[in-house]
CSV table of C-alpha atoms and ligand atoms in Angstrom, one decimal:
chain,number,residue,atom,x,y,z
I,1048,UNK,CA,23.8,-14.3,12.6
I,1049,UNK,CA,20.8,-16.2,11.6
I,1050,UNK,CA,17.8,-14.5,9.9
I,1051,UNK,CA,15.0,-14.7,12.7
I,1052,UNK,CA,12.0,-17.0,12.0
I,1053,UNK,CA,9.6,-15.4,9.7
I,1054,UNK,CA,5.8,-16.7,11.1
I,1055,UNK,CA,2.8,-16.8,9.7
I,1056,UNK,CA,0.6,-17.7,13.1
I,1057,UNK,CA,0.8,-14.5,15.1
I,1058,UNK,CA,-2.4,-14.9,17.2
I,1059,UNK,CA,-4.8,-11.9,18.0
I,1060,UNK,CA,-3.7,-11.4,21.0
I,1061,UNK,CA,0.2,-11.3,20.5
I,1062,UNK,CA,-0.4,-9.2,18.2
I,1063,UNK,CA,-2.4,-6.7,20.2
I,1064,UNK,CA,0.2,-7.0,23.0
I,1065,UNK,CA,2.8,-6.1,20.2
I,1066,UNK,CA,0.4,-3.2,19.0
I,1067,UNK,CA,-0.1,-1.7,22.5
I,1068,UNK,CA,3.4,-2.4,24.1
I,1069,UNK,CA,5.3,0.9,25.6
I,1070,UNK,CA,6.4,2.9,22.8
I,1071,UNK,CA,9.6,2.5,23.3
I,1072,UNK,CA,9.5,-1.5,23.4
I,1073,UNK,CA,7.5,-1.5,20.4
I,1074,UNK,CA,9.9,1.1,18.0
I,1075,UNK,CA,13.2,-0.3,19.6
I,1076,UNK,CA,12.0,-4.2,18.5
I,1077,UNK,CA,10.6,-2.8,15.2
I,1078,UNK,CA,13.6,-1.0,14.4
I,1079,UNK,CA,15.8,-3.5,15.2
I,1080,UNK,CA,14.0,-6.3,12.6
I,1081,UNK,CA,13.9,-3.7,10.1
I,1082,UNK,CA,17.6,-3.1,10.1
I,1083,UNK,CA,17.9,-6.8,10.0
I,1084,UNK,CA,16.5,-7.2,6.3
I,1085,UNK,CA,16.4,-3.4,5.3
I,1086,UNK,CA,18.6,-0.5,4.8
I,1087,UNK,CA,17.3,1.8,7.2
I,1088,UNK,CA,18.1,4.8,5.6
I,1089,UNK,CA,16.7,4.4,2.4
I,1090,UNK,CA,12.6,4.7,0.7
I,1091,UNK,CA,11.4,3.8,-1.8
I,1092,UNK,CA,9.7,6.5,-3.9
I,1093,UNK,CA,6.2,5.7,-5.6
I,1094,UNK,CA,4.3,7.4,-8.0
I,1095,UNK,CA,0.3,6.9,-8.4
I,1096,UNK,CA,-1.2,8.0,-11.3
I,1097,UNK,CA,-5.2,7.1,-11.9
I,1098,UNK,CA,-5.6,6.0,-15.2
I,1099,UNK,CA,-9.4,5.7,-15.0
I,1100,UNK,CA,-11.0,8.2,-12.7
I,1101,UNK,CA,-14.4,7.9,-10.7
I,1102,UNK,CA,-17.9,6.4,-11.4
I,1103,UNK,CA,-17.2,2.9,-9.9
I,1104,UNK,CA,-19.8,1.2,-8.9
I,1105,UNK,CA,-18.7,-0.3,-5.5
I,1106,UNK,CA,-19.9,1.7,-2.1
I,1107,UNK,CA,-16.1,1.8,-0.7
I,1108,UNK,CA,-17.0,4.3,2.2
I,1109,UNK,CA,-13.9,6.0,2.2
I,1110,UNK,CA,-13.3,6.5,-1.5
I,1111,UNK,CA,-14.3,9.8,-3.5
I,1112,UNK,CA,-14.7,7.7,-6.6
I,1113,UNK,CA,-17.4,5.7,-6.0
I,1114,UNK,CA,-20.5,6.7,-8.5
I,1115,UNK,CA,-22.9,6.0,-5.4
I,1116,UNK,CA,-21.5,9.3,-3.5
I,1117,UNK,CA,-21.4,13.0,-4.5
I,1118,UNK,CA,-17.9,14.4,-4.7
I,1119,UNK,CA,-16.3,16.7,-6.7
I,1120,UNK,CA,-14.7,13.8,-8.5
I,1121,UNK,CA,-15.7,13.5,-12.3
I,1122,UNK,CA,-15.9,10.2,-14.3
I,1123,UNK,CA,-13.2,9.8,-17.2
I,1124,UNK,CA,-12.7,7.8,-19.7
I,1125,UNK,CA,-9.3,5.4,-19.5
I,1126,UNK,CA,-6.5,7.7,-20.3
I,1127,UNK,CA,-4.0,7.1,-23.3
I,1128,UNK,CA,-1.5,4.9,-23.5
I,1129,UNK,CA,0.9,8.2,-24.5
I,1130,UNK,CA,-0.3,10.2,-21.6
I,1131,UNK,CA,0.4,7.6,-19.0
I,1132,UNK,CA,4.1,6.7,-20.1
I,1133,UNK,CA,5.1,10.9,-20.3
I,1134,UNK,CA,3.9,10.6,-16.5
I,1135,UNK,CA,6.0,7.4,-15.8
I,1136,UNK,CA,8.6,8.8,-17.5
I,1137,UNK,CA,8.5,12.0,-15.5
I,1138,UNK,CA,7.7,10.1,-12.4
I,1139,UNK,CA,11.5,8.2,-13.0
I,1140,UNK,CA,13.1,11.8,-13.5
I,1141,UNK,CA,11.6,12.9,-10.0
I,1142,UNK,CA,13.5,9.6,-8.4
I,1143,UNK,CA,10.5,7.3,-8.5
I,1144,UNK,CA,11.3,3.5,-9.0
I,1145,UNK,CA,7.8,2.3,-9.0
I,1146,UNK,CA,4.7,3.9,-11.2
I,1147,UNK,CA,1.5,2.3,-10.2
I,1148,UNK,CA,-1.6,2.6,-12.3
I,1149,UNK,CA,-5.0,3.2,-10.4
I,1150,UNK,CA,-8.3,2.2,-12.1
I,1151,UNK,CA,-11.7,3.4,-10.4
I,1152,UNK,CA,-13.2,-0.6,-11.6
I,1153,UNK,CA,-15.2,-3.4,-9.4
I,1154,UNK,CA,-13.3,-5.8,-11.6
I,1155,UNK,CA,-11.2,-6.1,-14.6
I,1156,UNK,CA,-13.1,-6.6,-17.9
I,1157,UNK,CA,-11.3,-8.6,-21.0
I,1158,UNK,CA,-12.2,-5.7,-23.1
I,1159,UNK,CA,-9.8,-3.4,-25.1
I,1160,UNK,CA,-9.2,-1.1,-22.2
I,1161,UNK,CA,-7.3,-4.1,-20.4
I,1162,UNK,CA,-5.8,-4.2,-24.0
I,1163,UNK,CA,-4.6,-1.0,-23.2
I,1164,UNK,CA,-3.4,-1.6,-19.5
I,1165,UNK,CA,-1.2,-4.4,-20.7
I,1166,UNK,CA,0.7,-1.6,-23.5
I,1167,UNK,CA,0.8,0.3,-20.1
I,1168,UNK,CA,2.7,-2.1,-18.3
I,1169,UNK,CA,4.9,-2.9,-21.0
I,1170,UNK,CA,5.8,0.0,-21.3
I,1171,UNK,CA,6.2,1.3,-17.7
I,1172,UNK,CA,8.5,-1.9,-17.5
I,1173,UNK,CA,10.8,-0.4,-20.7
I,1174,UNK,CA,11.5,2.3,-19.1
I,1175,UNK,CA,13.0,0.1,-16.5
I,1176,UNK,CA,10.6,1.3,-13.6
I,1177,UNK,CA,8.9,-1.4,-12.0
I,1178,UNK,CA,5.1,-1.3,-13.0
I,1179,UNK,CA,1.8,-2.0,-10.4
I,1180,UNK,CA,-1.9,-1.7,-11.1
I,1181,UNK,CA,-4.5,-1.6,-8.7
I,1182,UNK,CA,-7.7,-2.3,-11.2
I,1183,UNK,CA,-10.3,-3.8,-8.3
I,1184,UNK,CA,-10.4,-8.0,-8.7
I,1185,UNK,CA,-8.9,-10.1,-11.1
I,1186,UNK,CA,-9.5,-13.7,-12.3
I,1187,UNK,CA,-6.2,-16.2,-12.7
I,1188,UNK,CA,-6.6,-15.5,-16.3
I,1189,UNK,CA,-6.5,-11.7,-16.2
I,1190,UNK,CA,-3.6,-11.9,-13.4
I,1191,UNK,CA,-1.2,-14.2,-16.0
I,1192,UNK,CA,-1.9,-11.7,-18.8
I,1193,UNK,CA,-0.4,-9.0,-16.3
I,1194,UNK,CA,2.4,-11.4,-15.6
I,1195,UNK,CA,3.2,-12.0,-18.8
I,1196,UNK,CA,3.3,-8.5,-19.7
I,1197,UNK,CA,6.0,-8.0,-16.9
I,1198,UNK,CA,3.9,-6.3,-14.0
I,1199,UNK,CA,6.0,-6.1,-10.8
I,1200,UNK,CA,3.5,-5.9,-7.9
I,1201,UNK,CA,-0.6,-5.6,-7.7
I,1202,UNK,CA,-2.4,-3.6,-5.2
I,1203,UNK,CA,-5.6,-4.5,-3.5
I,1204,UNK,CA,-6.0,-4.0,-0.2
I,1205,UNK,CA,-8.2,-5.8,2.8
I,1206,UNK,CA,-8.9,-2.1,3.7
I,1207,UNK,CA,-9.7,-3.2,7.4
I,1208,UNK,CA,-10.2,-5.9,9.5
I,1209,UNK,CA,-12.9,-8.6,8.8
I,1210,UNK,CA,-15.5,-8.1,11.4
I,1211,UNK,CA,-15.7,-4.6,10.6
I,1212,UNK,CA,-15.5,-5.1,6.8
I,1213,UNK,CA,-19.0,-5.1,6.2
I,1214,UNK,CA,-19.8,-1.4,7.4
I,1215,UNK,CA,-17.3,-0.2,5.3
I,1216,UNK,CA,-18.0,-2.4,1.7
I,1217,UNK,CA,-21.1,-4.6,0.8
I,1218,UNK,CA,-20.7,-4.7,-2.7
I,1219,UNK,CA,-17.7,-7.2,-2.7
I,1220,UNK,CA,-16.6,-9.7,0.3
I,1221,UNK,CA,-13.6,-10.3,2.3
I,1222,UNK,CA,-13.5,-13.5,0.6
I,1223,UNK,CA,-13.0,-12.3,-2.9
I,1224,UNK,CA,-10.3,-10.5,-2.2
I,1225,UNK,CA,-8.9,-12.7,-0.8
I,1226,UNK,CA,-9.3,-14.4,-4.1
I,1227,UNK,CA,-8.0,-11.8,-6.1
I,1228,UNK,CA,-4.9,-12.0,-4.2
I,1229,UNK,CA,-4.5,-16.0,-4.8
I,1230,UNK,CA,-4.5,-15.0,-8.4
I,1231,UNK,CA,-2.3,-12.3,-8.5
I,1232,UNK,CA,-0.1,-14.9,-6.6
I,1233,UNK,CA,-0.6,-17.7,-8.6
I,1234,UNK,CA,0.6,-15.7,-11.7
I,1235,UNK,CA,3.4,-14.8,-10.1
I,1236,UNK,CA,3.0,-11.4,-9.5
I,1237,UNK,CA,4.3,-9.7,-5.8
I,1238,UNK,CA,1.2,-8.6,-3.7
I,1239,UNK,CA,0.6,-5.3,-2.7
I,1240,UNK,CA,-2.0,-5.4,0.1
I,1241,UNK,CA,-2.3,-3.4,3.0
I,1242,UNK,CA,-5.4,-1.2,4.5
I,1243,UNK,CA,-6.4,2.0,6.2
I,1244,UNK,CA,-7.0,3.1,9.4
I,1245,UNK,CA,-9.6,6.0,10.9
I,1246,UNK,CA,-12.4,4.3,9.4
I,1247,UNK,CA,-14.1,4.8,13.0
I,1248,UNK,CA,-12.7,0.9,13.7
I,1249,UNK,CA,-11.9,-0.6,16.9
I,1250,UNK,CA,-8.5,-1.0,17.5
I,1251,UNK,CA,-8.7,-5.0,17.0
I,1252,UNK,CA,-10.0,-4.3,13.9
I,1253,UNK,CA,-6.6,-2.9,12.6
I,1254,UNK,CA,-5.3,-6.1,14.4
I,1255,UNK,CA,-8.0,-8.8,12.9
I,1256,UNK,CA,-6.2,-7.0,9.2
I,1257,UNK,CA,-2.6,-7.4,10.4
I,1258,UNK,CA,-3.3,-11.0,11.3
I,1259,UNK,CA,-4.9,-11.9,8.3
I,1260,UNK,CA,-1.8,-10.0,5.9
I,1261,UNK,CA,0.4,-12.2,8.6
I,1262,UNK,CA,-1.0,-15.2,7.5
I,1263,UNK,CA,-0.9,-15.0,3.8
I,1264,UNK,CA,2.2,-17.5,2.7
I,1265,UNK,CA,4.4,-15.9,1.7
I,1266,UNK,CA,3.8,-11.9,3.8
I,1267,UNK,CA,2.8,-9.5,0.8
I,1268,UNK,CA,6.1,-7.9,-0.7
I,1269,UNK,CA,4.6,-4.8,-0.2
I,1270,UNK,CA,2.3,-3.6,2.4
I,1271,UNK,CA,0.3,0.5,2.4
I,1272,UNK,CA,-0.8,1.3,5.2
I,1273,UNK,CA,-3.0,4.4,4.9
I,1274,UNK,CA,-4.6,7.3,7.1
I,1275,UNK,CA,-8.2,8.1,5.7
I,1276,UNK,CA,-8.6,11.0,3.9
I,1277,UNK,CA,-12.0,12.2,4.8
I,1278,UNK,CA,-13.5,13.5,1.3
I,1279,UNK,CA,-16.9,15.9,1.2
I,1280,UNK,CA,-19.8,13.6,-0.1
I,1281,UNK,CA,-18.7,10.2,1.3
I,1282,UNK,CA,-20.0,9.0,4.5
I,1283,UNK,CA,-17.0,8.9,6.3
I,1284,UNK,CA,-16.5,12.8,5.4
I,1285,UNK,CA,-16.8,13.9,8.8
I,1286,UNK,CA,-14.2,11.5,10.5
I,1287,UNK,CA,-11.4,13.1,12.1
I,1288,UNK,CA,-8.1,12.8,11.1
I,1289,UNK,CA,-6.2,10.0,12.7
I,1290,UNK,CA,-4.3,10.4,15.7
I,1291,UNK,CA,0.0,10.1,14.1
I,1292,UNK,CA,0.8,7.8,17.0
I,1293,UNK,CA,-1.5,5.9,16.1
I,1294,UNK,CA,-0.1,5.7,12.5
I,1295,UNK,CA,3.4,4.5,14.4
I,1296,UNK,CA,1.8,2.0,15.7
I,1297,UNK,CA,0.7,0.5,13.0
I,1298,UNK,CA,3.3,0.3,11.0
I,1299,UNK,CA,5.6,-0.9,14.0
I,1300,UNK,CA,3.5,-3.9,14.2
I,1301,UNK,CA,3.1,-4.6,10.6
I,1302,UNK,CA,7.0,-4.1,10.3
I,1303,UNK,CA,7.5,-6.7,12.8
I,1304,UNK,CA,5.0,-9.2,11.8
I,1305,UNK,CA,6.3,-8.8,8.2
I,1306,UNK,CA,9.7,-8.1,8.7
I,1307,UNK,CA,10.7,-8.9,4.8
I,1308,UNK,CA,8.2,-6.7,3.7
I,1309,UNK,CA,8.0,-3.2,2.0
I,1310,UNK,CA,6.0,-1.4,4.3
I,1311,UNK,CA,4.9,2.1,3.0
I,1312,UNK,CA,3.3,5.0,4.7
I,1313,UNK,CA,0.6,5.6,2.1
I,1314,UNK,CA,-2.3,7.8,1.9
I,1315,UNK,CA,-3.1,10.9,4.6
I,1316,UNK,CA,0.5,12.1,4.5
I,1317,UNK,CA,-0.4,15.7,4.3
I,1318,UNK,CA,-1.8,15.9,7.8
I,1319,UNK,CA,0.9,14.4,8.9
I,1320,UNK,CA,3.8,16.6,10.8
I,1321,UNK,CA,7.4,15.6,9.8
I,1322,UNK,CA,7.7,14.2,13.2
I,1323,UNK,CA,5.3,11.6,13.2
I,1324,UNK,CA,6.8,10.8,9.6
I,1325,UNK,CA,9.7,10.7,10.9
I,1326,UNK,CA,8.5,8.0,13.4
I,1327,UNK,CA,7.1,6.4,10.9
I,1328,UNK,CA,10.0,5.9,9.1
I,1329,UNK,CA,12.3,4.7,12.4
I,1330,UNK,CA,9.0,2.3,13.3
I,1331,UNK,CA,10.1,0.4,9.5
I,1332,UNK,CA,7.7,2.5,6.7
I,1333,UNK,CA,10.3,2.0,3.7
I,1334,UNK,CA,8.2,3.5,0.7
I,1335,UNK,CA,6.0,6.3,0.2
I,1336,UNK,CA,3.9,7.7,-2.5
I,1337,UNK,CA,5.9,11.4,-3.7
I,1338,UNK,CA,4.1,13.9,-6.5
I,1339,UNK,CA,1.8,16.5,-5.7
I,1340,UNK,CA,-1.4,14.1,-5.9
I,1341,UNK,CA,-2.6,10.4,-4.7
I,1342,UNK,CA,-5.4,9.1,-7.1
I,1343,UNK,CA,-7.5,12.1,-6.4
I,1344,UNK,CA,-6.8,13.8,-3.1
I,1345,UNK,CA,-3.5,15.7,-2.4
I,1346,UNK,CA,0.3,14.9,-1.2
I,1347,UNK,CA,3.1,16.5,0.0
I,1348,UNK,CA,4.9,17.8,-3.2
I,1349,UNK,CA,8.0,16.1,-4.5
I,1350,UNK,CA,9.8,19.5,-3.1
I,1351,UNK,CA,8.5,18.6,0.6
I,1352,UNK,CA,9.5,14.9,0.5
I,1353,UNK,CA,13.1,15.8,-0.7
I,1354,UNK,CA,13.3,18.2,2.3
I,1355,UNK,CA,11.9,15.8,4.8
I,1356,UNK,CA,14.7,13.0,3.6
I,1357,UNK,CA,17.3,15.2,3.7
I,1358,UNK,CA,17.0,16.3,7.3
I,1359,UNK,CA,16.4,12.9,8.0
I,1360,UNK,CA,19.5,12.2,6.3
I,1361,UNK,CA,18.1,9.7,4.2
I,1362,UNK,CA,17.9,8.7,0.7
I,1363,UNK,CA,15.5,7.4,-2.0
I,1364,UNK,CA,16.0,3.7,-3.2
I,1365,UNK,CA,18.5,4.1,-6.0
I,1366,UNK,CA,17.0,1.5,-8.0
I,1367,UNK,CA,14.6,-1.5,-8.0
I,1368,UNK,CA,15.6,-4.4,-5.4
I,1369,UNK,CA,13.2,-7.1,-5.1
I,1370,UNK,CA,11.4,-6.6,-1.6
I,1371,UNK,CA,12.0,-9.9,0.4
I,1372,UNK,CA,15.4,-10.2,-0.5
I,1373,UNK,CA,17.4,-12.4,1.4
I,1374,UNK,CA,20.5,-10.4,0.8
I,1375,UNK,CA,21.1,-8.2,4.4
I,1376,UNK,CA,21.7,-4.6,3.7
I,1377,UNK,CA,25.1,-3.1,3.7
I,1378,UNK,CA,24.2,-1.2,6.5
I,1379,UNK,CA,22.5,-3.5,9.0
I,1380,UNK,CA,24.8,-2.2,11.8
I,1381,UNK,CA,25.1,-3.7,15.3
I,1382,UNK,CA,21.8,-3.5,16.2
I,1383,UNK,CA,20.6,-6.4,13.6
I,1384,UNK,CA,22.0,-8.6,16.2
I,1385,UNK,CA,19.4,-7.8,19.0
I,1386,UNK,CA,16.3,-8.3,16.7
I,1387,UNK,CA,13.9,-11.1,18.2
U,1427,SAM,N1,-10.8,0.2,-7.6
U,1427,SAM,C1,-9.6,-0.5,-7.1
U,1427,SAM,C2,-9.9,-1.2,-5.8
U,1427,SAM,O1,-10.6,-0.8,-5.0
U,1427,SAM,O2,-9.2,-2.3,-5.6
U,1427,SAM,C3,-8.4,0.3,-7.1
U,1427,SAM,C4,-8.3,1.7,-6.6
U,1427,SAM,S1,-8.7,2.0,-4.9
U,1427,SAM,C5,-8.9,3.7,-4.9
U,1427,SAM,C6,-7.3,1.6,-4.0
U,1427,SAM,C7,-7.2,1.8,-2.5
U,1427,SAM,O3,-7.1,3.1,-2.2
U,1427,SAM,C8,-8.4,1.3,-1.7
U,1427,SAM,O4,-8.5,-0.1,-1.5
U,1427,SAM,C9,-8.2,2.1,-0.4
U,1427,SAM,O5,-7.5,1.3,0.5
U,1427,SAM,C10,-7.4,3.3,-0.8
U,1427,SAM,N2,-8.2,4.5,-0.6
U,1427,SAM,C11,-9.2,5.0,-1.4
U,1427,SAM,N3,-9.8,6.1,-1.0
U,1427,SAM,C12,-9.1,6.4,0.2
U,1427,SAM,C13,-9.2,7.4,1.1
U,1427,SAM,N4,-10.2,8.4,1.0
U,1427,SAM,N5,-8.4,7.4,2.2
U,1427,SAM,C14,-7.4,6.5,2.3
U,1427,SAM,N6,-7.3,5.5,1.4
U,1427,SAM,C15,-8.1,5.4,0.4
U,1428,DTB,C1,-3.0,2.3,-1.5
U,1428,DTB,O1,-3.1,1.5,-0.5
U,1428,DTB,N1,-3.1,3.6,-1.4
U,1428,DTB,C2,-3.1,4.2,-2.7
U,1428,DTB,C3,-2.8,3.0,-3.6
U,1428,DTB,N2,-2.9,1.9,-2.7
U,1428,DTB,C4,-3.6,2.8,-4.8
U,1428,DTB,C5,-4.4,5.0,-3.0
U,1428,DTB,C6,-4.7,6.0,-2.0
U,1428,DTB,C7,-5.9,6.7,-2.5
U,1428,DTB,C8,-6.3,7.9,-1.6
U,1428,DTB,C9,-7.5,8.6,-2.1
U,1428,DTB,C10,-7.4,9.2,-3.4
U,1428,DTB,O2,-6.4,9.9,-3.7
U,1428,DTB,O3,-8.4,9.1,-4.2
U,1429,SF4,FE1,-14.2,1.7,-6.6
U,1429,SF4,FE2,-11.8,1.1,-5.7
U,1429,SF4,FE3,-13.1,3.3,-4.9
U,1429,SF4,FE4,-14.0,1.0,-4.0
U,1429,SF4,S1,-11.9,1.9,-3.6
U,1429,SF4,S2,-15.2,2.7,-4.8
U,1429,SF4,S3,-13.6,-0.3,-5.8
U,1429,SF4,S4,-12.4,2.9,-6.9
């Protein structure tokens, strides 16, 4: 069986017919292309950890660690080296395969504390995990360094779509990240980009993001997509919780515009029931983020996610596989065949 086309020029409006299509049209076709280039039984476990906490200067509207809101998050210095390995190192005894380092910056500096990041990420990669950082943009320079020290994957995400970018951020443009991705690219390194939804954005704004991830040549390896956490002090602290459907949803769509990609069910997982979770995970969400905490708000405990697998009857990744393999899983099954 051939692989089906992989496109990059999914207009707006296939898309939103592919986002609002009859649930069970839009799960049976995502599940079907997921099965074709994944093994649907299997996530991949993440662990975050945030290496530098709060006082960032951007005015992110969602985040709790911006220094232009009042949360109950506290500025911190970079942590060391030391500390961060004992958490990869416990985060690889829990089952995790990927450690990603979270840094409350605008940008990366070339000062000693990116010194420090690269010791990080060499040794996150000795202990055989693969290693991400998500430390706000990068030049081309900065982004080789990080390749050359072995970093798997960087995160930074569109966060929505671009028309309603600009009442979420205004202290950095679409365009530069945009950028920051080129670079990470350039050097190498497997993107990590994704967004969140419940901002209080249309539905074609979750669209106008999906077709702009679509478009990037190749699809980001790896794609979060994340439920806002409303936290006290922010201005989107009111919000309510996002709808779970509407979670499916989203990942369904990106699962079938990307089909290659890691798609994982990122932040707002607590108010989530293990139904819609479970939804998630049949609309193509292969990763997740386990450990009782994000960067700073709460997740389900490693406890809870072993549960929820288990009566899933499915299994953590056993060990790194490069996302876009061409390889088809073992377990494909019958259904690969009606994918399209
Ligand atoms: N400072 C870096 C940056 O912005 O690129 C890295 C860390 S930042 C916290 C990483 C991502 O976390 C954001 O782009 C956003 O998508 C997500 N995030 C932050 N706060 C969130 C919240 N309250 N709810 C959901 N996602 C959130
Ligand atoms: C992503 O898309 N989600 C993660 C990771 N990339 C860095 C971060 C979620 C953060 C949620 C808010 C917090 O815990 O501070
Ligand atoms: Fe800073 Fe990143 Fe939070 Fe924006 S999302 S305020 S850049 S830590």
């Amino acid at each position: 069986m051939s692989t089906p086309e992989i496109r990059h020029d999914w207009t707006h409006d296939e898309i939103r017919a592919l986002h609002d299509a009859p649930f069970p049209d839009l799960l049976f076709r995502a599940q079907s292309l997921h099965r074709v280039h994944h093994d649907p039984r299997s996530v991949q476990l993440c662990t975050l950890l945030s290496i530098k906490t709060g006082g960032c200067p951007e005015d992110c509207a969602y985040c709790p660690q911006s220094a232009r809101y009042s949360t109950e998050v506290e500025a911190e210095p970079l942590l060391d080296t030391e500390a961060v390995l004992r958490a990869a190192r416990a985060a690889k005894d829990n089952g995790s395969t990927r450690f990603c380092m979270g840094a409350a910056w605008r940008k990366v500096r070339d000062n000693r504390d990116f010194d420090r990041v690269i010791d990080m990420v060499k040794g996150v990669r000795a202990l055989d995990m693969e290693a991400c950082c998500t430390l706000g943009m990068l030049t081309a320079e900065q982004a080789q360094r990080l390749a050359d020290a072995g970093l798997t994957a960087y995160n930074h995400n569109l966060d929505t779509g671009p028309e309603f970018y600009d009442q979420i951020i205004t202290s950095r443009t679409y365009d530069d990240r945009l950028e920051t991705l080129a670079n990470v690219r350039g050097a190498g390194v497997t993107v990590c980009s994704g967004g969140i939804i419940g901002m209080g954005e249309a539905i074609d704004d979750r669209i106008g993001m999906l077709q702009v991830l679509q478009a990037l040549e190749p699809h980001p390896e790896s794609v979060p997509i994340n439920a806002l956490v409303p936290v006290a002090g922010t201005p989107l602290a009111e919000l309510p919780r996002i709808d779970g459907l509407a979670l499916v949803r989203m990942v369904a769509t990106a699962r079938v515009l990307m089909p290659r990609s890691v798609v994982r069910l990122s932040a707002g997982r607590t108010h989530l029931s293990r139904e819609a979770q479970a939804l998630c995970f049949l609309a193509g969400a292969n990763s997740i983020f386990t450990g009782e905490e994000l960067l700073t708000t709460p997740n389900p405990g490693e406890d809870e996610d072993r549960a929820l697998l288990a009566a899933l009857g499915m299994t953590p990744l056993a060990s790194t596989s490069a996302a876009g393999d061409d390889e088809l899983p073992a377990s494909s099954g019958p259904l690969a065949a009606v994918a399209g």
